[in-house]
mmCIF file of C-alpha atoms in Angstrom:
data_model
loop_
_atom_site.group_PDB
_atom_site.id
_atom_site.type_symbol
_atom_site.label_atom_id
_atom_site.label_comp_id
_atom_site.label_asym_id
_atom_site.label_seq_id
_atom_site.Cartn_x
_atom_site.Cartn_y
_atom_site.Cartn_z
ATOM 1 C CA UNK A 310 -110.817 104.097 -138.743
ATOM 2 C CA UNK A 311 -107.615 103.738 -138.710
ATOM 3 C CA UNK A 312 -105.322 101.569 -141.197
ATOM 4 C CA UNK A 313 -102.381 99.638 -140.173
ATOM 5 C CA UNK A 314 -101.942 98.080 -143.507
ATOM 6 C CA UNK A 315 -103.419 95.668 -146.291
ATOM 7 C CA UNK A 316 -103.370 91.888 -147.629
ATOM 8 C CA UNK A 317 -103.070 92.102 -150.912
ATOM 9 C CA UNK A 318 -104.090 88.892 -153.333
ATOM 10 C CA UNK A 319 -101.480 87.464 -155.087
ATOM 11 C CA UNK A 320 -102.494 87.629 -159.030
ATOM 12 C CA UNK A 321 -105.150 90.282 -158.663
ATOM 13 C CA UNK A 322 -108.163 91.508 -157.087
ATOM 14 C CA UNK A 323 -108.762 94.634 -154.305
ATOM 15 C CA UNK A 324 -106.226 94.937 -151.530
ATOM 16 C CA UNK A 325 -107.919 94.150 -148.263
ATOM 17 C CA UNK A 326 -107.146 97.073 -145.405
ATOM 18 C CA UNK A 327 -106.108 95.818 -141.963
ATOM 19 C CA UNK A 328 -108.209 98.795 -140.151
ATOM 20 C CA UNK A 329 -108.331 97.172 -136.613
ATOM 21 C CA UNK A 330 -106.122 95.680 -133.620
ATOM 22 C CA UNK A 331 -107.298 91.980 -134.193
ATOM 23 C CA UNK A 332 -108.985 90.829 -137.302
ATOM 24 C CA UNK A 333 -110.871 87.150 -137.621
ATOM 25 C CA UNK A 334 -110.563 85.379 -141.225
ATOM 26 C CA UNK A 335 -113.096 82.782 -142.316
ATOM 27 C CA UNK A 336 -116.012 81.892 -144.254
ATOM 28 C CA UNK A 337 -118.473 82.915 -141.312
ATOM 29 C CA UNK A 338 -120.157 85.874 -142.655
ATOM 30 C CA UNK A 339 -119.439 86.588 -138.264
ATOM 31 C CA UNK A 340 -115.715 87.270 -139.861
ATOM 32 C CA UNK A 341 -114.071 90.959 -139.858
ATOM 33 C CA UNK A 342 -112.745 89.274 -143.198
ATOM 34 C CA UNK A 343 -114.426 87.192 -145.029
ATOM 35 C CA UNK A 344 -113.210 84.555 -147.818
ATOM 36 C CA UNK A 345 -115.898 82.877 -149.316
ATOM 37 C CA UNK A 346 -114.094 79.709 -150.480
ATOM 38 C CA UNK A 347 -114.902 76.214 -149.877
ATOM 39 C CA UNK A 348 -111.556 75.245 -148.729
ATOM 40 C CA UNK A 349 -111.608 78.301 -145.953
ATOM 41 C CA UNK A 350 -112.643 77.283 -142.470
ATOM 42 C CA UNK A 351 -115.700 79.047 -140.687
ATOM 43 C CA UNK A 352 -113.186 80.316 -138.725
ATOM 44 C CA UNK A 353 -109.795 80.150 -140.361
ATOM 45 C CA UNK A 354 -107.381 82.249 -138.769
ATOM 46 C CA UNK A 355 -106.672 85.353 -136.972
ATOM 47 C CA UNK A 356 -104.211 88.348 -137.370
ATOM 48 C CA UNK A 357 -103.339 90.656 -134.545
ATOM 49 C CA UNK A 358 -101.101 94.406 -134.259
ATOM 50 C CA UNK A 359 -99.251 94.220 -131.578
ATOM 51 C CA UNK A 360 -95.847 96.075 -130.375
ATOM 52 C CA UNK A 361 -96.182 97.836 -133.773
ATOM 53 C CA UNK A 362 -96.406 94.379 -136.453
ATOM 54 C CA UNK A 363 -98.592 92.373 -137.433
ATOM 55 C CA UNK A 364 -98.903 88.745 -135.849
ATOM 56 C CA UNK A 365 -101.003 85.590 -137.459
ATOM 57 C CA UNK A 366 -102.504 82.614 -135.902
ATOM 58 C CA UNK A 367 -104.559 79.693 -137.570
ATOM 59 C CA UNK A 368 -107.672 78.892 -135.039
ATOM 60 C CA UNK A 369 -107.283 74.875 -135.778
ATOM 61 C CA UNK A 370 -108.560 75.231 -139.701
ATOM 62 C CA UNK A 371 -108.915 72.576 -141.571
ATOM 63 C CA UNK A 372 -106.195 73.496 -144.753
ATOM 64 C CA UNK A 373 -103.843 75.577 -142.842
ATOM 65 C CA UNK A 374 -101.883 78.798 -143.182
ATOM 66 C CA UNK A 375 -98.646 79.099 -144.651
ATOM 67 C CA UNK A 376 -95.788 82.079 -143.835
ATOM 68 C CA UNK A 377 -93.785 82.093 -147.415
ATOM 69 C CA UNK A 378 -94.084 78.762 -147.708
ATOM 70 C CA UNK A 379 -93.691 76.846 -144.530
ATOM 71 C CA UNK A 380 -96.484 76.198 -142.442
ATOM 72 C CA UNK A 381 -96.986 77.384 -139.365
ATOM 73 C CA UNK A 382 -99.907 77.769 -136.858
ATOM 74 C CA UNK A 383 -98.727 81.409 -135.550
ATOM 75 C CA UNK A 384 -96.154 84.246 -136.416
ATOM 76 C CA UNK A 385 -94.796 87.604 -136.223
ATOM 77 C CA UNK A 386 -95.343 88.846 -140.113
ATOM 78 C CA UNK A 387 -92.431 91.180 -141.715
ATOM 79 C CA UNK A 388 -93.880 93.836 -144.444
ATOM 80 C CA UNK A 389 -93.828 91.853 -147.910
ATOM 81 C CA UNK A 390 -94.456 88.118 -146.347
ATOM 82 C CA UNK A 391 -96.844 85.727 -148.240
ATOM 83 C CA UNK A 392 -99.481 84.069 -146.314
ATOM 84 C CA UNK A 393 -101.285 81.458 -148.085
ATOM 85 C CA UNK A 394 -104.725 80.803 -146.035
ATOM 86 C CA UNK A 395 -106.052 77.540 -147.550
ATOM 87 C CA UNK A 396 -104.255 77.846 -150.637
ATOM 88 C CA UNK A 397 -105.081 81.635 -151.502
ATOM 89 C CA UNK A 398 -102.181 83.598 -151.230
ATOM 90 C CA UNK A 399 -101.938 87.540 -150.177
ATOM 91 C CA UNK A 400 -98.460 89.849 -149.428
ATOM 92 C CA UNK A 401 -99.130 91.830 -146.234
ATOM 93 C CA UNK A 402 -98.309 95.369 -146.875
ATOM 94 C CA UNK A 403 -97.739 97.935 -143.951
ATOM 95 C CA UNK A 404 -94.858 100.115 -142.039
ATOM 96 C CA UNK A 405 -92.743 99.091 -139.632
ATOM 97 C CA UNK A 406 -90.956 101.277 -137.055
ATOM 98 C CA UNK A 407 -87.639 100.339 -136.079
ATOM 99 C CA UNK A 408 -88.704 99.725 -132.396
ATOM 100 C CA UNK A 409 -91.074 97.464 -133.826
ATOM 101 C CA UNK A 410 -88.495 95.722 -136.340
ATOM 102 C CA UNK A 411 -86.796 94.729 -133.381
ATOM 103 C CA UNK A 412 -89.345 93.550 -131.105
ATOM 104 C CA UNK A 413 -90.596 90.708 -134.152
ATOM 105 C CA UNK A 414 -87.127 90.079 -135.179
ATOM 106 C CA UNK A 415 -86.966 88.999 -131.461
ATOM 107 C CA UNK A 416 -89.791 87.321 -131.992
ATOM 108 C CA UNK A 417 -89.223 85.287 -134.820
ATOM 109 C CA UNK A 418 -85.743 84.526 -133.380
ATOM 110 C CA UNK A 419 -86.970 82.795 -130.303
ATOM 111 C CA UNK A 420 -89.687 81.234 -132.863
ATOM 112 C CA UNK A 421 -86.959 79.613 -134.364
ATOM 113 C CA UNK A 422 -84.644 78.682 -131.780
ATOM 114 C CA UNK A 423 -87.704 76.883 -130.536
ATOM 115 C CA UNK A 424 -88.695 75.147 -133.407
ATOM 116 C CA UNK A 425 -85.016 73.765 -133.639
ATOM 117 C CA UNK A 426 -85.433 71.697 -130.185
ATOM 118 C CA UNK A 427 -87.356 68.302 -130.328
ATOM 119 C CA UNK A 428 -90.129 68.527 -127.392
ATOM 120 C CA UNK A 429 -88.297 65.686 -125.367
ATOM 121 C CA UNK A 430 -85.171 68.235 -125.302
ATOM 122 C CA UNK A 431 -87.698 70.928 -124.231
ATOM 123 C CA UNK A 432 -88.667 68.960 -121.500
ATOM 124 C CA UNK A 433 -85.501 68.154 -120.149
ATOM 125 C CA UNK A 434 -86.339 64.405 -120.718
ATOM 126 C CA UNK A 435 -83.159 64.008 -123.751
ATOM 127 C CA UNK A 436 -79.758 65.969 -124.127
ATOM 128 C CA UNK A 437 -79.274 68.454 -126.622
ATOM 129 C CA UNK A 438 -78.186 67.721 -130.029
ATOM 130 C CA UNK A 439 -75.307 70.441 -129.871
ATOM 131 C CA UNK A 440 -74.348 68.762 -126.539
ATOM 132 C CA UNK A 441 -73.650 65.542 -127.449
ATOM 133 C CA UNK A 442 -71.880 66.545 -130.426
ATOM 134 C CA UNK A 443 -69.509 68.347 -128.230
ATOM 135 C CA UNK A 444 -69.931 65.140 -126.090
ATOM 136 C CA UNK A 445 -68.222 63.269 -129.056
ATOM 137 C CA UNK A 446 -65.746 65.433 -129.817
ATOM 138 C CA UNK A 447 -64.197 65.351 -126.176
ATOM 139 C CA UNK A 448 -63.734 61.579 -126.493
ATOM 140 C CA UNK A 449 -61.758 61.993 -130.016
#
């Protein structure tokens, strides 16, 4: 079995080992990992190692997942992130190569970019906010 890593709980208790490619997280006994807290979905969320990192996405739960604070319903995870699945927190421990540094520094880049258009720029449908600043500063 091979081990790409570990969640370990903020404020105590054993380290859980990421030992496969995709891992489920819930309160389903059906789960690879298995929280048994009331405020953990059936089926809560889902990490996956890929391109060399690890990658998290929530499967619609009911209390969310959080990425160091901000929540999020999927993302590339650095070594040392905190991911708070309904409220428990964990640091994901592993090693990352630097091909693999690069390829979810990529990742979270585009992430972001995309996060920082509104879904009617996205579309086409509005002009971008950098745009029509530089819009108002040609009439000046």
């Amino acid at each position: 079995m091979d081990v790409n890593g570990e969640l370990v709980p903020v404020g105590g208790g054993d380290a859980i080992p990421l030992n496969r490619k995709i891992l489920s997280v819930g309160r389903r006994s059906s789960c690879d990992i298995q929280l048994d807290f009331p405020n953990v979905s059936g089926k809560h969320c889902e990490f996956s190692f890929r391109n060399g990192f690890w990658y998290i996405r929530d499967l619609g739960s009911t209390n969310g997942i959080k990425i160091n604070g901000e929540r999020t319903m999927q993302s590339g995870l650095r070594p040392g992130d905190r991911i708070t699945i309904a409220k428990r927190d964990y640091v994901i421990n592993y090693n990352l190569t630097p091909a693999a540094e690069a390829a979810l520094e990529a990742l979270l880049s585009e992430d972001e970019d995309l996060l920082s258009e509104s879904l009617m720029e996205k579309a086409g449908l509005q002009k971008r906010r950098s745009s029509i600043q530089e819009d108002n500063e040609d009439d000046d």
